[in-house]
C-alpha positions as YAML, in Angstrom:
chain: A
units: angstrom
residues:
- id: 1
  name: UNK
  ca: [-19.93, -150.49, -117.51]
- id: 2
  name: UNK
  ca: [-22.88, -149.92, -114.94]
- id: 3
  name: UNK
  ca: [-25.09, -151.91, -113.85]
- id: 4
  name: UNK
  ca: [-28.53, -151.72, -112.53]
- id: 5
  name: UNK
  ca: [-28.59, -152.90, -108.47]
- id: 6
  name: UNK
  ca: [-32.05, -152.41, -106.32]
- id: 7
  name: UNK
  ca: [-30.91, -150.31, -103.69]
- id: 8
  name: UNK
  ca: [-33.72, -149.27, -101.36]
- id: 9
  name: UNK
  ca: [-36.33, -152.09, -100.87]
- id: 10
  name: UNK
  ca: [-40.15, -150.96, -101.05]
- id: 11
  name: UNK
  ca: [-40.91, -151.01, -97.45]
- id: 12
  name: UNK
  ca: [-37.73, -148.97, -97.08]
- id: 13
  name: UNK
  ca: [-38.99, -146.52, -99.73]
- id: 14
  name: UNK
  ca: [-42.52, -146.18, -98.14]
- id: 15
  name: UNK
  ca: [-41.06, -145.64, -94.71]
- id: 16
  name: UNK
  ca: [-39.26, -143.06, -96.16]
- id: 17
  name: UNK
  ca: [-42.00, -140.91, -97.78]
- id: 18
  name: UNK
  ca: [-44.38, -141.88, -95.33]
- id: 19
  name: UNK
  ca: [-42.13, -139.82, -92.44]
- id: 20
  name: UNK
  ca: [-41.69, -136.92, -94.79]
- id: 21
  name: UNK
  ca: [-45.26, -136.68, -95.00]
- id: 22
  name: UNK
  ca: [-45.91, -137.24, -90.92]
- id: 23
  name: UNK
  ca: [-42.96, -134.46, -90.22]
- id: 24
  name: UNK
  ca: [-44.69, -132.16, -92.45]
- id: 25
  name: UNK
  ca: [-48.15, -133.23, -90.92]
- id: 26
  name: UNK
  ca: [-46.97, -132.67, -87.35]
- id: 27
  name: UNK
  ca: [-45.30, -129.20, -87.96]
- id: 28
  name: UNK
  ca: [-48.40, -127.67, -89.92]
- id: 29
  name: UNK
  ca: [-50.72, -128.84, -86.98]
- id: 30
  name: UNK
  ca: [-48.40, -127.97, -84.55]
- id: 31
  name: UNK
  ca: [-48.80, -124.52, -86.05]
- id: 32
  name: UNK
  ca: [-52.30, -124.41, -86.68]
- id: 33
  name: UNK
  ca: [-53.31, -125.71, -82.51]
- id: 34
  name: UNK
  ca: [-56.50, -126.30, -81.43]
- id: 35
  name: UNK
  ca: [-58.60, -128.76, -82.76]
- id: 36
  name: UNK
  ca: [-55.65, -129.41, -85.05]
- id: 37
  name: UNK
  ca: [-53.07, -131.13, -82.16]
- id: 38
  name: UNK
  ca: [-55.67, -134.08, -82.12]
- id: 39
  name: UNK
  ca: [-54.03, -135.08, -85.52]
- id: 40
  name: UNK
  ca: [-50.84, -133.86, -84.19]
- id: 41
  name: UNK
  ca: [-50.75, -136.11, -81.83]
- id: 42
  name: UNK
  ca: [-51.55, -139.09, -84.14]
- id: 43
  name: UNK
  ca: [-49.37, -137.91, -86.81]
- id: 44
  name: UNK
  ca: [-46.65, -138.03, -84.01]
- id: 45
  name: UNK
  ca: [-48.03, -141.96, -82.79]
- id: 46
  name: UNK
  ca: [-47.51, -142.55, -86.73]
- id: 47
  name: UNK
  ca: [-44.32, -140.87, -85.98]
- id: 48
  name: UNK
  ca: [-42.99, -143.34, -83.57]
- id: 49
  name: UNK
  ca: [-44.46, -146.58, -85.15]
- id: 50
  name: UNK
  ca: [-42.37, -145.57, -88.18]
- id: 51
  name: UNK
  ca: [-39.80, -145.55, -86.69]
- id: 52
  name: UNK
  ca: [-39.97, -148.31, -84.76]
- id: 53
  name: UNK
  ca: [-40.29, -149.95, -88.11]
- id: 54
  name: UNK
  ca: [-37.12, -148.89, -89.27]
- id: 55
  name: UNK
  ca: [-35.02, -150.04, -85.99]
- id: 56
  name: UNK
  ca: [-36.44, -153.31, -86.72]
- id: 57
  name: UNK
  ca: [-36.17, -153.38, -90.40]
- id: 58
  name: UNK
  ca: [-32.24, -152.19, -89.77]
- id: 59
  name: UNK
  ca: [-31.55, -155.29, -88.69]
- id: 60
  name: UNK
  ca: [-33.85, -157.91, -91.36]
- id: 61
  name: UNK
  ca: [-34.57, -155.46, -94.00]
- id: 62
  name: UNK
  ca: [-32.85, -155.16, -97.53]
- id: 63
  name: UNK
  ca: [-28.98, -155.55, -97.68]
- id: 64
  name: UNK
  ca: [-28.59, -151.68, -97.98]
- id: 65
  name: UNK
  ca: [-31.28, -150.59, -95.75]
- id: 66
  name: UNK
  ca: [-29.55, -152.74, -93.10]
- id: 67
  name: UNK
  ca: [-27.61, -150.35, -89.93]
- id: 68
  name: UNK
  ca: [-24.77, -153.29, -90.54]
- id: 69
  name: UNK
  ca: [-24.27, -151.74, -94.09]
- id: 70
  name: UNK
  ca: [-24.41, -148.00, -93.27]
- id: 71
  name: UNK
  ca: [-23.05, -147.19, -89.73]
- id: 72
  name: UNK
  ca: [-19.42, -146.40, -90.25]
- id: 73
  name: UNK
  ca: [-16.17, -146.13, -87.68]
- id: 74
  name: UNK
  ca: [-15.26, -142.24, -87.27]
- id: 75
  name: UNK
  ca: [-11.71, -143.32, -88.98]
- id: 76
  name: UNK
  ca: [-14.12, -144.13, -92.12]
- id: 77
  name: UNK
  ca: [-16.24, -140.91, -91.94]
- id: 78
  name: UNK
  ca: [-12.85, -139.12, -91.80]
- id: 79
  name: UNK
  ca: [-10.88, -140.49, -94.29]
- id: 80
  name: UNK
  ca: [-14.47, -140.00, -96.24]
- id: 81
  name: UNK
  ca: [-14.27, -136.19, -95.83]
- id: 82
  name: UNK
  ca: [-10.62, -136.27, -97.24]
- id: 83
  name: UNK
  ca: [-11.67, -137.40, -100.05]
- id: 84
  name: UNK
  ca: [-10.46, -141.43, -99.93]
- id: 85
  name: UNK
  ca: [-13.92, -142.88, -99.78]
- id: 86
  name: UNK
  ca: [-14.69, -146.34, -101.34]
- id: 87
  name: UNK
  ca: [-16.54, -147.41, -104.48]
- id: 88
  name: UNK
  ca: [-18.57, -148.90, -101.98]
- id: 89
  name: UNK
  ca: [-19.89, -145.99, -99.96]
- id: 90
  name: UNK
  ca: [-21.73, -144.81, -103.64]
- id: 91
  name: UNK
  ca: [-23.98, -147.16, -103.05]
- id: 92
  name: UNK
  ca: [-26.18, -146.92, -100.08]
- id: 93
  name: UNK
  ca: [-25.39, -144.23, -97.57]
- id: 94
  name: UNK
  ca: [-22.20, -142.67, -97.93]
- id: 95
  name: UNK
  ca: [-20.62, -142.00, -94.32]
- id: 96
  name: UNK
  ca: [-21.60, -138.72, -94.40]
- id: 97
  name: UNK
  ca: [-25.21, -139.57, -95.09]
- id: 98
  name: UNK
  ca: [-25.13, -142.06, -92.67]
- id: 99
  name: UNK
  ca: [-24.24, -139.87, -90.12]
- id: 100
  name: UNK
  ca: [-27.36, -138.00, -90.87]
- id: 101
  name: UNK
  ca: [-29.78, -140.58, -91.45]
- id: 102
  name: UNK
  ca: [-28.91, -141.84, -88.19]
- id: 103
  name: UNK
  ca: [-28.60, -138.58, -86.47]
- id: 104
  name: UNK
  ca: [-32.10, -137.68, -87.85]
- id: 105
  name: UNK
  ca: [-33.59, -141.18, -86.63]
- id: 106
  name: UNK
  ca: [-32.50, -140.52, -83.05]
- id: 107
  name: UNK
  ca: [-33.58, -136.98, -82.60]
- id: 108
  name: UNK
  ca: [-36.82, -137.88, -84.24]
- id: 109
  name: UNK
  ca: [-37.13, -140.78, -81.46]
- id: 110
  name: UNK
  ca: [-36.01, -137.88, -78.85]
- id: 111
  name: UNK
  ca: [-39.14, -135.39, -80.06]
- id: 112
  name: UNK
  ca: [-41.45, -138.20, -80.02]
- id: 113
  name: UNK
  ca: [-40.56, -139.53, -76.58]
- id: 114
  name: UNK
  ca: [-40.48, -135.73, -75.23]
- id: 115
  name: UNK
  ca: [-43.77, -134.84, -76.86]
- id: 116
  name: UNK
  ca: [-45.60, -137.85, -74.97]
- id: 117
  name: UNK
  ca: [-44.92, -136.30, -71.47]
- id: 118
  name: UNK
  ca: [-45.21, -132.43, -72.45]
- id: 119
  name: UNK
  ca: [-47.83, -130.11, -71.30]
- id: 120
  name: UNK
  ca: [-48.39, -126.80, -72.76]
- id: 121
  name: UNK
  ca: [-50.45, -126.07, -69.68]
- id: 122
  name: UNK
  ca: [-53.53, -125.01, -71.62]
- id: 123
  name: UNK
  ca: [-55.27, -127.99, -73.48]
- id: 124
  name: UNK
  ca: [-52.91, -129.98, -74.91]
- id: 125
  name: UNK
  ca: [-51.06, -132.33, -72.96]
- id: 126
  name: UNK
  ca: [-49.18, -135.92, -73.74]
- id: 127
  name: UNK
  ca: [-50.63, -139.21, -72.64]
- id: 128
  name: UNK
  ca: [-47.79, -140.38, -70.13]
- id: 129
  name: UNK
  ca: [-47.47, -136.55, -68.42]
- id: 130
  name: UNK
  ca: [-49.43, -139.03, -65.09]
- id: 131
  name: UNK
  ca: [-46.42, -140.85, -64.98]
- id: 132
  name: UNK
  ca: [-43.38, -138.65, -64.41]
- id: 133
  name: UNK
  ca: [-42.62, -135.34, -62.06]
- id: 134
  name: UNK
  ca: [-43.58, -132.30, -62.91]
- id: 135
  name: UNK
  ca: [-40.28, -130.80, -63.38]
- id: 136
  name: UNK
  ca: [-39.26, -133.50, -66.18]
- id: 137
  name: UNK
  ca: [-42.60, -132.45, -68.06]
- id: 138
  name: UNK
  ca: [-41.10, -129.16, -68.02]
- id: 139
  name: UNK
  ca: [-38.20, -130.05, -69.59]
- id: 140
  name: UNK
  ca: [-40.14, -132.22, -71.84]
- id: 141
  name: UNK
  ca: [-42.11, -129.38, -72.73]
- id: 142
  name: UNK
  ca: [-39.24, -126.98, -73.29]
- id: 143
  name: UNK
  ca: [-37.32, -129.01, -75.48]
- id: 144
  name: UNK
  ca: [-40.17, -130.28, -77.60]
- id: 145
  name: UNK
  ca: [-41.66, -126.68, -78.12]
- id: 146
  name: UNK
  ca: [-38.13, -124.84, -78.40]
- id: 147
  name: UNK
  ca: [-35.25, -126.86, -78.71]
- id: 148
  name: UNK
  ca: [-35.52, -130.36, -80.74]
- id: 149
  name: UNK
  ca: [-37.83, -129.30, -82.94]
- id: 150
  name: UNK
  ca: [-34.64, -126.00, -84.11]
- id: 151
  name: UNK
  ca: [-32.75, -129.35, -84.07]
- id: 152
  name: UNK
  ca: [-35.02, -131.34, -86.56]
- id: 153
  name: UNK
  ca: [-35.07, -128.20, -89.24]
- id: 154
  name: UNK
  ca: [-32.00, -127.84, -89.11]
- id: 155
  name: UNK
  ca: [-30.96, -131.56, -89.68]
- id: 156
  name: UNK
  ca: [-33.49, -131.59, -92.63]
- id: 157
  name: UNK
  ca: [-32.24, -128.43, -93.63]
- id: 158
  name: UNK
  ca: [-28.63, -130.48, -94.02]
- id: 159
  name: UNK
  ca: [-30.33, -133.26, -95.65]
- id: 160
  name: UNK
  ca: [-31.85, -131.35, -98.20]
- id: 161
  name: UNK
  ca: [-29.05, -129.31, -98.84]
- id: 162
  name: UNK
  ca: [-26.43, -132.60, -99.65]
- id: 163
  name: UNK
  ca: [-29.03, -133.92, -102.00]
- id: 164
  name: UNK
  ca: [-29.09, -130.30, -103.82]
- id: 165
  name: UNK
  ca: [-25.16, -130.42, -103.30]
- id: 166
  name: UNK
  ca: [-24.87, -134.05, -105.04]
- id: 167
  name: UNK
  ca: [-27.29, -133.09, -107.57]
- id: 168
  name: UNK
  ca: [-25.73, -129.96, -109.19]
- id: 169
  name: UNK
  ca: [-22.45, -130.24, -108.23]
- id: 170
  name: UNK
  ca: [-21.63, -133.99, -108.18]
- id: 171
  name: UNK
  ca: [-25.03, -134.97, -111.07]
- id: 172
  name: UNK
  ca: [-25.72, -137.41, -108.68]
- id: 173
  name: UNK
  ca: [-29.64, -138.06, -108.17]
- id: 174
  name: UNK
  ca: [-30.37, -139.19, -105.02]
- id: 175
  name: UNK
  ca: [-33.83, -138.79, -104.87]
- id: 176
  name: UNK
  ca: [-34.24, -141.07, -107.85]
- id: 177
  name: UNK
  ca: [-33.29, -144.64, -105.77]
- id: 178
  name: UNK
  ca: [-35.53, -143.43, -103.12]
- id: 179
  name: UNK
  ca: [-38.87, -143.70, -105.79]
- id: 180
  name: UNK
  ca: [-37.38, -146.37, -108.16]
- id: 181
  name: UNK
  ca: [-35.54, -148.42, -105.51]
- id: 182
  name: UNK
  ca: [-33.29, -149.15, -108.66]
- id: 183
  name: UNK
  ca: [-29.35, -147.24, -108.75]
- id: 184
  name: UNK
  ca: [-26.90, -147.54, -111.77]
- id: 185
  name: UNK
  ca: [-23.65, -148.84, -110.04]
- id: 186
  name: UNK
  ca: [-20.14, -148.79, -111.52]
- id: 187
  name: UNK
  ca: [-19.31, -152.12, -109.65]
- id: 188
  name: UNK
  ca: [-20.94, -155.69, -109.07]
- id: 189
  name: UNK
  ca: [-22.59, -155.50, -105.63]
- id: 190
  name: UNK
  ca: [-25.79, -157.03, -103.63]
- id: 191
  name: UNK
  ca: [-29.05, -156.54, -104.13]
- id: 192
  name: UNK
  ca: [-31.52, -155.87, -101.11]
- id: 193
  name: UNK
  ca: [-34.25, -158.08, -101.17]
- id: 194
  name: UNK
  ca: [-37.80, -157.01, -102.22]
- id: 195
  name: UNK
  ca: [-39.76, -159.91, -102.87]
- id: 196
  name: UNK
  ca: [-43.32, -160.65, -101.83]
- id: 197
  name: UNK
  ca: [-41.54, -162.83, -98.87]
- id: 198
  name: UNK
  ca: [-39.79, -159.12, -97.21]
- id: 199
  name: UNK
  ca: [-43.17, -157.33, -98.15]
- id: 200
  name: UNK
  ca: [-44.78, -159.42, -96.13]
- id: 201
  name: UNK
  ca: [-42.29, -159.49, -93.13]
- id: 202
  name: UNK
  ca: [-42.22, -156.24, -93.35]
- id: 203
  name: UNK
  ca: [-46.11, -155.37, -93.35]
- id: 204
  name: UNK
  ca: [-46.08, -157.92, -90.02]
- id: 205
  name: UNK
  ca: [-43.21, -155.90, -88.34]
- id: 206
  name: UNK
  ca: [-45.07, -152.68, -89.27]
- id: 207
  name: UNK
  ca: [-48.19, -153.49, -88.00]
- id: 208
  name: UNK
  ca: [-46.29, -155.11, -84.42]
- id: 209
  name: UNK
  ca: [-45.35, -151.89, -84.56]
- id: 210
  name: UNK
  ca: [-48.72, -150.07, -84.84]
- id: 211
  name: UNK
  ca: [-50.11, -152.30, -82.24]
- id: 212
  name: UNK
  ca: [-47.25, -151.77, -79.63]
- id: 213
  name: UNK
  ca: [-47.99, -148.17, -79.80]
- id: 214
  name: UNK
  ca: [-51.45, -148.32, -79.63]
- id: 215
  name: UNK
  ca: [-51.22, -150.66, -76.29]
- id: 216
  name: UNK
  ca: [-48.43, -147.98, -75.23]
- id: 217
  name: UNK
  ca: [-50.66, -145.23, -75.71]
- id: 218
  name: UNK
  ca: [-53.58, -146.77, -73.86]
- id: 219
  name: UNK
  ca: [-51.96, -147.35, -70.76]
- id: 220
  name: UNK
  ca: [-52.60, -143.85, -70.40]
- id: 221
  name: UNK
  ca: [-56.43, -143.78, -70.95]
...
């Protein structure tokens, strides 16, 4: 008999949706230049408080949004991918979704950080390009412009594709949790928190995070 568990807490939810809708707000103005890379610079300072956030709520968030409950040994992942996963891994991320949550988080935090010292040598340039040589804004510049942003699509690509994948072939809605927070579980397991008490911590670590950013960011005015 299932039973109803909440998964993803509502901070964890609204960090989620909020990045989808910053990725796709820095690619389209990234695209459209000009005027435009005003916001896409801000969408990419929303970017980096996000995720910021979630480092921080990895550690004091919900039981299931916690690093502690999704980063798994290689041994795990493989004996995953052979097919001798645990009832356990159905609940949160399974290994393999771990592996690209986490791979996503850290080339995210790799665009963001090369972004802030790139130069495209025309208008547009990132507030800490003062601080370092000109050959490492180069390299910034490359990577952000050609490289980690090939690396991004194709990492949501994956993403997108193993929710398809688990939806079709496995009836498995993953999207679902994500909006509801709630998942039907085939055995007794631990809530995450989401009371008005982790709303609140988490509004406070959000904001830190917003305001570390914003001091960050001035340094280069």
């Amino acid at each position: 008999m299932s039973t109803k568990v909440r998964v993803w807490d509502l901070p964890t939810r609204v960090f989620h949706w909020a990045l989808v809708a910053c990725i796709v707000a820095s690619v389209t103005t990234a695209q459209i230049g000009g005027q435009a890379m005003a916001w896409h610079f801000r969408s990419g300072y929303t970017v980096l408080s996000l995720l910021l956030f979630r480092i921080v709520w990895g550690v004091v968030g919900g039981r299931w949004s916690r690093f502690a409950s999704f980063v798994y040994s290689p041994a795990t992942v493989y004996r995953y991918l052979k097919g001798q996963g645990q009832p356990g891994h159905s609940i949160g991320h399974n290994p393999l979704g771990a592996a690209s949550v986490l791979a996503l988080l850290a080339f995210l935090l790799l665009q963001v950080a090369s972004g802030l010292i790139s130069d495209d040598e025309i208008a547009t340039a990132g507030p800490f390009v003062q601080f370092v040589s000109g050959a490492i804004v180069n390299d910034a510049t490359f990577y952000h412009t050609n490289v980690g942003k090939l690396i991004l699509i194709g990492l949501i690509a994956l993403h997108i594709g193993a929710i398809l994948f688990y939806l079709f072939r496995k009836g498995e809605n993953l999207v679902r949790p994500m909006i509801q927070g709630d998942k039907e579980v085939l055995i007794a397991t631990e809530s995450s928190r989401d009371d008005v008490r982790s709303r609140t911590l988490a509004a406070a670590v959000f904001l830190g995070c917003v305001a570390l950013v914003t001091w960050l960011v001035s340094l280069a005015g």
